[in-house]
Amino acid sequence: MKFDYLKEEVGSRIADRVYDIARDFPLALDIGCGRGYIAQHLNKETVGKIFQTDIAEHALKNSLETDIPTVNILADEEFLPFQENTFDLVVSSLSLHWVNDLPRALEQIHYVLKPDGVFVGAMFGGDTLYELRCSLQLAETEREGGFSPHISPFTAVNDLGHLLGRAGFNTLTVDTDEIQVNYPGMFELMEDLKGKKIENVDLILQTSLISADECMGHFQGFHSGFKGMGESNCSWNRKALLHRDTMLAAAAVYREMYSNEDGSIPATYQIYHMIGWKYHDSQARPAERGSATVSFGELAKLNDIMSQGKK
């Protein structure tokens, strides 16, 4: 679909990380699957069967075709309807940033994983849409004397590692990626974020006030249940309306501060990729404290020892 390009790209990158793990997964779970953006990039040689869950029924009914046997289940990420030690693999793409209780959601994922099972996920990072955020803040401060959070806050990368460890995962890997998409202007960016075309922008801007939810494009949610990337901003204490002058000023600030040489404007999506394993006795683990037989101080003498050996 027209607005699915970001989810398609991140879904393929998660699948690549699954393929990097040298094992097969008889039973997998995709949390916040949307239309199945991860499963379409997997094959039945790697994943035997996959359960896809999402809180949006519309997304499940319009899931993409895949060669893997698939079961679609309407479920909340924070209340997974599965027993303990069920899945060999759990994946999630661009949905966990929207849960109300992220620690609980991670604990649920750890609970349904089998021992030595792995979780491979991706979520939006703190610098997502920083160009848009800065432009709105500068314009709203200058025109209205203050600003409201029109883009919800995201998790910091340091906090994500701590949350995974707190949920019980070990052998953690957390890395950051950025995807930059160029748009003709700020309003075209809003169209993609909302997931539908903003009809007659000139007419909208002729009014003295515009609805933030109608024109701003539901910046934060990107929820998979809708045709586009967007859903409502989850920030509770915020203004519902934006002045026309503020919108025009934000578009001008955006273009002045961030425009490319060809006149387009960039929008940056920061992606946190994470991998965590559920403990099993077969996994490699550090030796007990104090069990070392060689001191790090001996490393300074390594060259001398090697030169003596050559003689």
mmCIF file of N, CA, C and O in Angstrom, residues 148-246:
data_model
loop_
_atom_site.group_PDB
_atom_site.id
_atom_site.type_symbol
_atom_site.label_atom_id
_atom_site.label_comp_id
_atom_site.label_asym_id
_atom_site.label_seq_id
_atom_site.Cartn_x
_atom_site.Cartn_y
_atom_site.Cartn_z
ATOM 1 N N SER A 148 3.289 22.839 22.624
ATOM 2 C CA SER A 148 2.674 21.637 23.167
ATOM 3 C C SER A 148 3.282 20.434 22.463
ATOM 4 O O SER A 148 3.688 20.537 21.302
ATOM 5 N N PRO A 149 3.344 19.281 23.124
ATOM 6 C CA PRO A 149 3.966 18.100 22.504
ATOM 7 C C PRO A 149 3.089 17.489 21.420
ATOM 8 O O PRO A 149 2.144 16.751 21.712
ATOM 9 N N HIS A 150 3.381 17.785 20.172
ATOM 10 C CA HIS A 150 2.620 17.226 19.064
ATOM 11 C C HIS A 150 3.207 15.905 18.573
ATOM 12 O O HIS A 150 2.631 15.249 17.716
ATOM 13 N N ILE A 151 4.373 15.550 19.081
ATOM 14 C CA ILE A 151 4.973 14.244 18.796
ATOM 15 C C ILE A 151 5.258 13.592 20.138
ATOM 16 O O ILE A 151 5.932 14.166 20.984
ATOM 17 N N SER A 152 4.744 12.403 20.345
ATOM 18 C CA SER A 152 4.893 11.745 21.635
ATOM 19 C C SER A 152 6.347 11.375 21.895
ATOM 20 O O SER A 152 7.118 11.159 20.967
ATOM 21 N N PRO A 153 6.732 11.274 23.160
ATOM 22 C CA PRO A 153 8.113 10.882 23.486
ATOM 23 C C PRO A 153 8.359 9.414 23.167
ATOM 24 O O PRO A 153 7.445 8.587 23.202
ATOM 25 N N PHE A 154 9.607 9.097 22.863
ATOM 26 C CA PHE A 154 10.003 7.729 22.574
ATOM 27 C C PHE A 154 11.017 7.256 23.615
ATOM 28 O O PHE A 154 11.597 8.044 24.346
ATOM 29 N N THR A 155 11.266 5.965 23.631
ATOM 30 C CA THR A 155 12.206 5.371 24.581
ATOM 31 C C THR A 155 13.646 5.688 24.187
ATOM 32 O O THR A 155 13.993 5.670 23.006
ATOM 33 N N ALA A 156 14.489 5.967 25.180
ATOM 34 C CA ALA A 156 15.918 6.172 24.941
ATOM 35 C C ALA A 156 16.607 4.822 24.801
ATOM 36 O O ALA A 156 16.184 3.826 25.399
ATOM 37 N N VAL A 157 17.691 4.782 24.044
ATOM 38 C CA VAL A 157 18.354 3.513 23.771
ATOM 39 C C VAL A 157 18.934 2.907 25.045
ATOM 40 O O VAL A 157 18.915 1.676 25.227
ATOM 41 N N ASN A 158 19.435 3.731 25.961
ATOM 42 C CA ASN A 158 19.968 3.204 27.219
ATOM 43 C C ASN A 158 18.863 2.570 28.064
ATOM 44 O O ASN A 158 19.056 1.509 28.676
ATOM 45 N N ASP A 159 17.709 3.209 28.088
ATOM 46 C CA ASP A 159 16.591 2.663 28.851
ATOM 47 C C ASP A 159 16.108 1.344 28.264
ATOM 48 O O ASP A 159 15.681 0.454 29.006
ATOM 49 N N LEU A 160 16.179 1.209 26.948
ATOM 50 C CA LEU A 160 15.706 -0.013 26.310
ATOM 51 C C LEU A 160 16.530 -1.219 26.746
ATOM 52 O O LEU A 160 15.981 -2.285 27.047
ATOM 53 N N GLY A 161 17.845 -1.061 26.813
ATOM 54 C CA GLY A 161 18.698 -2.149 27.286
ATOM 55 C C GLY A 161 18.385 -2.547 28.714
ATOM 56 O O GLY A 161 18.334 -3.734 29.057
ATOM 57 N N HIS A 162 18.148 -1.543 29.564
ATOM 58 C CA HIS A 162 17.801 -1.825 30.963
ATOM 59 C C HIS A 162 16.462 -2.536 31.068
ATOM 60 O O HIS A 162 16.298 -3.452 31.883
ATOM 61 N N LEU A 163 15.493 -2.137 30.259
ATOM 62 C CA LEU A 163 14.171 -2.762 30.300
ATOM 63 C C LEU A 163 14.232 -4.218 29.845
ATOM 64 O O LEU A 163 13.548 -5.088 30.408
ATOM 65 N N LEU A 164 15.037 -4.498 28.832
ATOM 66 C CA LEU A 164 15.191 -5.879 28.376
ATOM 67 C C LEU A 164 15.819 -6.750 29.465
ATOM 68 O O LEU A 164 15.383 -7.878 29.710
ATOM 69 N N GLY A 165 16.850 -6.211 30.119
ATOM 70 C CA GLY A 165 17.477 -6.953 31.208
ATOM 71 C C GLY A 165 16.531 -7.163 32.372
ATOM 72 O O GLY A 165 16.497 -8.241 32.981
ATOM 73 N N ARG A 166 15.748 -6.149 32.670
ATOM 74 C CA ARG A 166 14.779 -6.253 33.763
ATOM 75 C C ARG A 166 13.716 -7.306 33.464
ATOM 76 O O ARG A 166 13.222 -7.986 34.378
ATOM 77 N N ALA A 167 13.362 -7.459 32.192
ATOM 78 C CA ALA A 167 12.355 -8.448 31.816
ATOM 79 C C ALA A 167 12.882 -9.875 31.863
ATOM 80 O O ALA A 167 12.097 -10.822 31.745
ATOM 81 N N GLY A 168 14.190 -10.053 32.013
ATOM 82 C CA GLY A 168 14.770 -11.381 32.128
ATOM 83 C C GLY A 168 15.605 -11.822 30.943
ATOM 84 O O GLY A 168 16.158 -12.929 30.953
ATOM 85 N N PHE A 169 15.727 -10.982 29.908
ATOM 86 C CA PHE A 169 16.521 -11.357 28.739
ATOM 87 C C PHE A 169 18.012 -11.268 29.050
ATOM 88 O O PHE A 169 18.456 -10.435 29.842
ATOM 89 N N ASN A 170 18.793 -12.123 28.405
ATOM 90 C CA ASN A 170 20.249 -12.023 28.507
ATOM 91 C C ASN A 170 20.864 -12.069 27.107
ATOM 92 O O ASN A 170 20.162 -12.208 26.115
ATOM 93 N N THR A 171 22.182 -11.943 27.053
ATOM 94 C CA THR A 171 22.924 -11.868 25.786
ATOM 95 C C THR A 171 22.261 -10.829 24.876
ATOM 96 O O THR A 171 21.868 -11.104 23.741
ATOM 97 N N LEU A 172 22.140 -9.631 25.400
ATOM 98 C CA LEU A 172 21.401 -8.579 24.708
ATOM 99 C C LEU A 172 22.220 -7.928 23.604
ATOM 100 O O LEU A 172 23.435 -7.758 23.723
ATOM 101 N N THR A 173 21.526 -7.537 22.560
ATOM 102 C CA THR A 173 22.105 -6.719 21.497
ATOM 103 C C THR A 173 21.109 -5.609 21.170
ATOM 104 O O THR A 173 19.953 -5.889 20.824
ATOM 105 N N VAL A 174 21.544 -4.366 21.299
ATOM 106 C CA VAL A 174 20.702 -3.222 20.944
ATOM 107 C C VAL A 174 21.520 -2.308 20.041
ATOM 108 O O VAL A 174 22.619 -1.880 20.415
ATOM 109 N N ASP A 175 21.029 -2.037 18.850
ATOM 110 C CA ASP A 175 21.735 -1.136 17.939
ATOM 111 C C ASP A 175 20.747 -0.158 17.326
ATOM 112 O O ASP A 175 19.538 -0.384 17.328
ATOM 113 N N THR A 176 21.294 0.925 16.811
ATOM 114 C CA THR A 176 20.480 2.030 16.286
ATOM 115 C C THR A 176 20.666 2.156 14.782
ATOM 116 O O THR A 176 21.786 2.052 14.276
ATOM 117 N N ASP A 177 19.572 2.366 14.104
ATOM 118 C CA ASP A 177 19.598 2.560 12.653
ATOM 119 C C ASP A 177 18.760 3.790 12.326
ATOM 120 O O ASP A 177 17.899 4.188 13.110
ATOM 121 N N GLU A 178 19.027 4.414 11.209
ATOM 122 C CA GLU A 178 18.248 5.567 10.781
ATOM 123 C C GLU A 178 17.800 5.388 9.337
ATOM 124 O O GLU A 178 18.568 4.936 8.492
ATOM 125 N N ILE A 179 16.561 5.730 9.101
ATOM 126 C CA ILE A 179 16.010 5.725 7.748
ATOM 127 C C ILE A 179 15.543 7.140 7.443
ATOM 128 O O ILE A 179 14.725 7.701 8.172
ATOM 129 N N GLN A 180 16.074 7.722 6.403
ATOM 130 C CA GLN A 180 15.712 9.087 6.036
ATOM 131 C C GLN A 180 14.891 9.060 4.750
ATOM 132 O O GLN A 180 15.293 8.459 3.748
ATOM 133 N N VAL A 181 13.737 9.694 4.811
ATOM 134 C CA VAL A 181 12.831 9.762 3.663
ATOM 135 C C VAL A 181 12.666 11.223 3.277
ATOM 136 O O VAL A 181 12.464 12.082 4.143
ATOM 137 N N ASN A 182 12.771 11.526 1.993
ATOM 138 C CA ASN A 182 12.623 12.893 1.506
ATOM 139 C C ASN A 182 11.206 13.134 0.990
ATOM 140 O O ASN A 182 10.612 12.275 0.328
ATOM 141 N N TYR A 183 10.678 14.327 1.298
ATOM 142 C CA TYR A 183 9.323 14.711 0.908
ATOM 143 C C TYR A 183 9.372 16.069 0.214
ATOM 144 O O TYR A 183 10.280 16.872 0.465
ATOM 145 N N PRO A 184 8.391 16.362 -0.638
ATOM 146 C CA PRO A 184 8.352 17.685 -1.271
ATOM 147 C C PRO A 184 8.203 18.826 -0.267
ATOM 148 O O PRO A 184 8.717 19.914 -0.476
ATOM 149 N N GLY A 185 7.472 18.578 0.825
ATOM 150 C CA GLY A 185 7.270 19.614 1.831
ATOM 151 C C GLY A 185 6.679 19.023 3.094
ATOM 152 O O GLY A 185 6.419 17.825 3.190
ATOM 153 N N MET A 186 6.469 19.902 4.095
ATOM 154 C CA MET A 186 5.986 19.426 5.385
ATOM 155 C C MET A 186 4.592 18.823 5.300
ATOM 156 O O MET A 186 4.280 17.844 5.972
ATOM 157 N N PHE A 187 3.724 19.392 4.471
ATOM 158 C CA PHE A 187 2.364 18.879 4.394
ATOM 159 C C PHE A 187 2.315 17.511 3.718
ATOM 160 O O PHE A 187 1.472 16.680 4.038
ATOM 161 N N GLU A 188 3.226 17.263 2.789
ATOM 162 C CA GLU A 188 3.304 15.930 2.183
ATOM 163 C C GLU A 188 3.770 14.900 3.215
ATOM 164 O O GLU A 188 3.301 13.752 3.216
ATOM 165 N N LEU A 189 4.683 15.313 4.086
ATOM 166 C CA LEU A 189 5.084 14.440 5.193
ATOM 167 C C LEU A 189 3.881 14.117 6.072
ATOM 168 O O LEU A 189 3.677 12.969 6.480
ATOM 169 N N MET A 190 3.070 15.127 6.379
ATOM 170 C CA MET A 190 1.891 14.910 7.213
ATOM 171 C C MET A 190 0.915 13.939 6.569
ATOM 172 O O MET A 190 0.295 13.120 7.257
ATOM 173 N N GLU A 191 0.781 14.024 5.246
ATOM 174 C CA GLU A 191 -0.121 13.111 4.553
ATOM 175 C C GLU A 191 0.291 11.663 4.781
ATOM 176 O O GLU A 191 -0.539 10.787 5.029
ATOM 177 N N ASP A 192 1.594 11.401 4.702
ATOM 178 C CA ASP A 192 2.073 10.036 4.893
ATOM 179 C C ASP A 192 1.938 9.598 6.343
ATOM 180 O O ASP A 192 1.629 8.435 6.621
ATOM 181 N N LEU A 193 2.180 10.506 7.273
ATOM 182 C CA LEU A 193 2.060 10.147 8.684
ATOM 183 C C LEU A 193 0.618 9.827 9.039
ATOM 184 O O LEU A 193 0.339 8.901 9.809
ATOM 185 N N LYS A 194 -0.291 10.593 8.510
ATOM 186 C CA LYS A 194 -1.706 10.345 8.795
ATOM 187 C C LYS A 194 -2.219 9.144 8.026
ATOM 188 O O LYS A 194 -3.081 8.416 8.497
ATOM 189 N N GLY A 195 -1.666 8.925 6.830
ATOM 190 C CA GLY A 195 -2.092 7.778 6.047
ATOM 191 C C GLY A 195 -3.173 8.088 5.047
ATOM 192 O O GLY A 195 -3.776 7.194 4.477
ATOM 193 N N LYS A 196 -3.451 9.354 4.836
ATOM 194 C CA LYS A 196 -4.387 9.723 3.781
ATOM 195 C C LYS A 196 -4.066 11.131 3.325
ATOM 196 O O LYS A 196 -3.448 11.907 4.054
ATOM 197 N N LYS A 197 -4.501 11.448 2.133
ATOM 198 C CA LYS A 197 -4.188 12.755 1.558
ATOM 199 C C LYS A 197 -4.952 13.850 2.283
ATOM 200 O O LYS A 197 -6.138 13.727 2.575
ATOM 201 N N ILE A 198 -4.259 14.943 2.609
ATOM 202 C CA ILE A 198 -4.911 16.111 3.183
ATOM 203 C C ILE A 198 -5.543 16.902 2.036
ATOM 204 O O ILE A 198 -4.843 17.518 1.232
ATOM 205 N N GLU A 199 -6.835 16.821 1.945
ATOM 206 C CA GLU A 199 -7.518 17.440 0.815
ATOM 207 C C GLU A 199 -7.518 18.965 0.930
ATOM 208 O O GLU A 199 -7.840 19.532 1.963
ATOM 209 N N ASN A 200 -7.150 19.645 -0.156
ATOM 210 C CA ASN A 200 -7.255 21.096 -0.271
ATOM 211 C C ASN A 200 -6.569 21.802 0.899
ATOM 212 O O ASN A 200 -7.210 22.428 1.733
ATOM 213 N N VAL A 201 -5.257 21.698 0.940
ATOM 214 C CA VAL A 201 -4.487 22.311 2.023
ATOM 215 C C VAL A 201 -4.707 23.825 2.067
ATOM 216 O O VAL A 201 -4.810 24.420 3.141
ATOM 217 N N ASP A 202 -4.809 24.458 0.902
ATOM 218 C CA ASP A 202 -4.992 25.913 0.864
ATOM 219 C C ASP A 202 -6.281 26.328 1.568
ATOM 220 O O ASP A 202 -6.331 27.321 2.298
ATOM 221 N N LEU A 203 -7.351 25.545 1.358
ATOM 222 C CA LEU A 203 -8.621 25.863 1.994
ATOM 223 C C LEU A 203 -8.523 25.688 3.505
ATOM 224 O O LEU A 203 -9.046 26.495 4.273
ATOM 225 N N ILE A 204 -7.840 24.648 3.947
ATOM 226 C CA ILE A 204 -7.675 24.410 5.387
ATOM 227 C C ILE A 204 -6.943 25.572 6.038
ATOM 228 O O ILE A 204 -7.302 26.057 7.108
ATOM 229 N N LEU A 205 -5.905 26.065 5.381
ATOM 230 C CA LEU A 205 -5.077 27.112 5.973
ATOM 231 C C LEU A 205 -5.759 28.480 5.932
ATOM 232 O O LEU A 205 -5.260 29.431 6.528
ATOM 233 N N GLN A 206 -6.879 28.598 5.242
ATOM 234 C CA GLN A 206 -7.596 29.866 5.244
ATOM 235 C C GLN A 206 -8.379 30.074 6.535
ATOM 236 O O GLN A 206 -8.816 31.176 6.835
ATOM 237 N N THR A 207 -8.581 29.012 7.305
ATOM 238 C CA THR A 207 -9.290 29.145 8.573
ATOM 239 C C THR A 207 -8.331 29.617 9.639
ATOM 240 O O THR A 207 -7.120 29.454 9.533
ATOM 241 N N SER A 208 -8.868 30.229 10.710
ATOM 242 C CA SER A 208 -8.008 30.773 11.751
ATOM 243 C C SER A 208 -7.436 29.701 12.652
ATOM 244 O O SER A 208 -6.352 29.861 13.211
ATOM 245 N N LEU A 209 -8.150 28.607 12.826
ATOM 246 C CA LEU A 209 -7.691 27.495 13.641
ATOM 247 C C LEU A 209 -7.878 26.201 12.865
ATOM 248 O O LEU A 209 -8.840 26.054 12.111
ATOM 249 N N ILE A 210 -6.968 25.251 13.045
ATOM 250 C CA ILE A 210 -7.127 23.942 12.437
ATOM 251 C C ILE A 210 -6.939 22.893 13.498
ATOM 252 O O ILE A 210 -6.253 23.106 14.495
ATOM 253 N N SER A 211 -7.571 21.758 13.301
ATOM 254 C CA SER A 211 -7.450 20.668 14.257
ATOM 255 C C SER A 211 -6.085 20.016 14.133
ATOM 256 O O SER A 211 -5.660 19.647 13.033
ATOM 257 N N ALA A 212 -5.395 19.861 15.236
ATOM 258 C CA ALA A 212 -4.080 19.211 15.210
ATOM 259 C C ALA A 212 -4.197 17.775 14.730
ATOM 260 O O ALA A 212 -3.363 17.287 13.968
ATOM 261 N N ASP A 213 -5.245 17.064 15.159
ATOM 262 C CA ASP A 213 -5.403 15.681 14.744
ATOM 263 C C ASP A 213 -5.771 15.573 13.274
ATOM 264 O O ASP A 213 -5.415 14.612 12.607
ATOM 265 N N GLU A 214 -6.478 16.593 12.740
ATOM 266 C CA GLU A 214 -6.920 16.506 11.359
ATOM 267 C C GLU A 214 -5.806 16.851 10.385
ATOM 268 O O GLU A 214 -5.636 16.203 9.369
ATOM 269 N N CYS A 215 -5.041 17.894 10.696
ATOM 270 C CA CYS A 215 -4.040 18.354 9.728
ATOM 271 C C CYS A 215 -2.627 17.934 10.095
ATOM 272 O O CYS A 215 -1.814 17.727 9.226
ATOM 273 N N MET A 216 -2.337 17.790 11.363
ATOM 274 C CA MET A 216 -0.972 17.469 11.744
ATOM 275 C C MET A 216 -0.610 16.023 11.473
ATOM 276 O O MET A 216 0.555 15.668 11.418
ATOM 277 N N GLY A 217 -1.596 15.182 11.358
ATOM 278 C CA GLY A 217 -1.276 13.871 10.836
ATOM 279 C C GLY A 217 -0.966 12.817 11.864
ATOM 280 O O GLY A 217 -0.279 11.858 11.534
ATOM 281 N N HIS A 218 -1.385 12.961 13.140
ATOM 282 C CA HIS A 218 -1.221 11.859 14.082
ATOM 283 C C HIS A 218 0.223 11.387 14.133
ATOM 284 O O HIS A 218 0.542 10.256 13.812
ATOM 285 N N PHE A 219 1.101 12.234 14.576
ATOM 286 C CA PHE A 219 2.523 12.002 14.378
ATOM 287 C C PHE A 219 3.059 10.726 15.007
ATOM 288 O O PHE A 219 3.860 10.038 14.422
ATOM 289 N N GLN A 220 2.664 10.427 16.245
ATOM 290 C CA GLN A 220 3.445 9.438 16.956
ATOM 291 C C GLN A 220 3.049 7.996 16.728
ATOM 292 O O GLN A 220 3.894 7.120 16.689
ATOM 293 N N GLY A 221 1.762 7.728 16.600
ATOM 294 C CA GLY A 221 1.343 6.351 16.760
ATOM 295 C C GLY A 221 1.851 5.389 15.716
ATOM 296 O O GLY A 221 2.318 4.317 16.039
ATOM 297 N N PHE A 222 1.753 5.712 14.435
ATOM 298 C CA PHE A 222 2.120 4.829 13.340
ATOM 299 C C PHE A 222 1.493 3.449 13.526
ATOM 300 O O PHE A 222 2.108 2.438 13.270
ATOM 301 N N HIS A 223 0.264 3.369 14.047
ATOM 302 C CA HIS A 223 -0.258 2.067 14.449
ATOM 303 C C HIS A 223 -0.664 1.243 13.247
ATOM 304 O O HIS A 223 -1.197 1.731 12.275
ATOM 305 N N SER A 224 -0.404 -0.042 13.329
ATOM 306 C CA SER A 224 -0.574 -0.922 12.189
ATOM 307 C C SER A 224 -2.016 -1.150 11.800
ATOM 308 O O SER A 224 -2.299 -1.676 10.742
ATOM 309 N N GLY A 225 -2.965 -0.763 12.621
ATOM 310 C CA GLY A 225 -4.349 -1.032 12.300
ATOM 311 C C GLY A 225 -4.935 -0.094 11.270
ATOM 312 O O GLY A 225 -6.065 -0.283 10.843
ATOM 313 N N PHE A 226 -4.201 0.907 10.860
ATOM 314 C CA PHE A 226 -4.722 1.894 9.934
ATOM 315 C C PHE A 226 -4.001 1.783 8.602
ATOM 316 O O PHE A 226 -2.920 1.225 8.502
ATOM 317 N N LYS A 227 -4.586 2.350 7.569
ATOM 318 C CA LYS A 227 -4.036 2.199 6.232
ATOM 319 C C LYS A 227 -2.704 2.904 6.082
ATOM 320 O O LYS A 227 -1.889 2.533 5.258
ATOM 321 N N GLY A 228 -2.460 3.959 6.819
ATOM 322 C CA GLY A 228 -1.199 4.661 6.719
ATOM 323 C C GLY A 228 -0.307 4.379 7.897
ATOM 324 O O GLY A 228 -0.430 3.377 8.568
ATOM 325 N N MET A 229 0.633 5.302 8.150
ATOM 326 C CA MET A 229 1.532 5.129 9.272
ATOM 327 C C MET A 229 0.935 5.647 10.562
ATOM 328 O O MET A 229 1.460 5.390 11.626
ATOM 329 N N GLY A 230 -0.157 6.433 10.495
ATOM 330 C CA GLY A 230 -0.490 7.254 11.648
ATOM 331 C C GLY A 230 -1.614 6.799 12.540
ATOM 332 O O GLY A 230 -2.465 6.018 12.194
ATOM 333 N N GLU A 231 -1.576 7.364 13.733
ATOM 334 C CA GLU A 231 -2.665 7.305 14.688
ATOM 335 C C GLU A 231 -2.509 8.491 15.610
ATOM 336 O O GLU A 231 -1.569 9.262 15.503
ATOM 337 N N SER A 232 -3.400 8.659 16.560
ATOM 338 C CA SER A 232 -3.380 9.848 17.399
ATOM 339 C C SER A 232 -2.108 9.937 18.233
ATOM 340 O O SER A 232 -1.562 8.930 18.666
ATOM 341 N N ASN A 233 -1.669 11.154 18.433
ATOM 342 C CA ASN A 233 -0.597 11.439 19.379
ATOM 343 C C ASN A 233 -1.051 11.016 20.770
ATOM 344 O O ASN A 233 -2.127 11.386 21.224
ATOM 345 N N CYS A 234 -0.241 10.227 21.478
ATOM 346 C CA CYS A 234 -0.680 9.702 22.766
ATOM 347 C C CYS A 234 -0.447 10.686 23.909
ATOM 348 O O CYS A 234 -0.819 10.402 25.048
ATOM 349 N N SER A 235 0.165 11.831 23.650
ATOM 350 C CA SER A 235 0.363 12.822 24.703
ATOM 351 C C SER A 235 -0.994 13.350 25.165
ATOM 352 O O SER A 235 -1.772 13.881 24.369
ATOM 353 N N TRP A 236 -1.276 13.221 26.437
ATOM 354 C CA TRP A 236 -2.598 13.570 26.965
ATOM 355 C C TRP A 236 -2.749 15.071 27.146
ATOM 356 O O TRP A 236 -3.747 15.670 26.766
ATOM 357 N N ASN A 237 -1.746 15.722 27.733
ATOM 358 C CA ASN A 237 -1.842 17.142 28.063
ATOM 359 C C ASN A 237 -1.272 17.969 26.914
ATOM 360 O O ASN A 237 -0.119 18.382 26.935
ATOM 361 N N ARG A 238 -2.075 18.187 25.913
ATOM 362 C CA ARG A 238 -1.626 18.931 24.735
ATOM 363 C C ARG A 238 -2.783 19.727 24.160
ATOM 364 O O ARG A 238 -3.950 19.425 24.407
ATOM 365 N N LYS A 239 -2.448 20.729 23.364
ATOM 366 C CA LYS A 239 -3.482 21.524 22.709
ATOM 367 C C LYS A 239 -4.083 20.749 21.543
ATOM 368 O O LYS A 239 -3.379 20.074 20.809
ATOM 369 N N ALA A 240 -5.381 20.888 21.374
ATOM 370 C CA ALA A 240 -6.060 20.178 20.286
ATOM 371 C C ALA A 240 -6.061 20.985 18.987
ATOM 372 O O ALA A 240 -6.349 20.439 17.932
ATOM 373 N N LEU A 241 -5.741 22.288 19.063
ATOM 374 C CA LEU A 241 -5.814 23.140 17.887
ATOM 375 C C LEU A 241 -4.496 23.847 17.640
ATOM 376 O O LEU A 241 -3.762 24.164 18.571
ATOM 377 N N LEU A 242 -4.215 24.097 16.380
ATOM 378 C CA LEU A 242 -3.046 24.866 15.967
ATOM 379 C C LEU A 242 -3.505 26.021 15.081
ATOM 380 O O LEU A 242 -4.388 25.848 14.234
ATOM 381 N N HIS A 243 -2.899 27.193 15.269
ATOM 382 C CA HIS A 243 -3.238 28.340 14.442
ATOM 383 C C HIS A 243 -2.680 28.170 13.034
ATOM 384 O O HIS A 243 -1.651 27.533 12.820
ATOM 385 N N ARG A 244 -3.375 28.805 12.097
ATOM 386 C CA ARG A 244 -2.927 28.772 10.704
ATOM 387 C C ARG A 244 -1.520 29.322 10.575
ATOM 388 O O ARG A 244 -0.663 28.738 9.898
ATOM 389 N N ASP A 245 -1.250 30.473 11.220
ATOM 390 C CA ASP A 245 0.069 31.087 11.117
ATOM 391 C C ASP A 245 1.156 30.175 11.672
ATOM 392 O O ASP A 245 2.284 30.171 11.171
ATOM 393 N N THR A 246 0.839 29.419 12.704
ATOM 394 C CA THR A 246 1.814 28.505 13.289
ATOM 395 C C THR A 246 2.178 27.404 12.302
ATOM 396 O O THR A 246 3.348 27.036 12.160
#
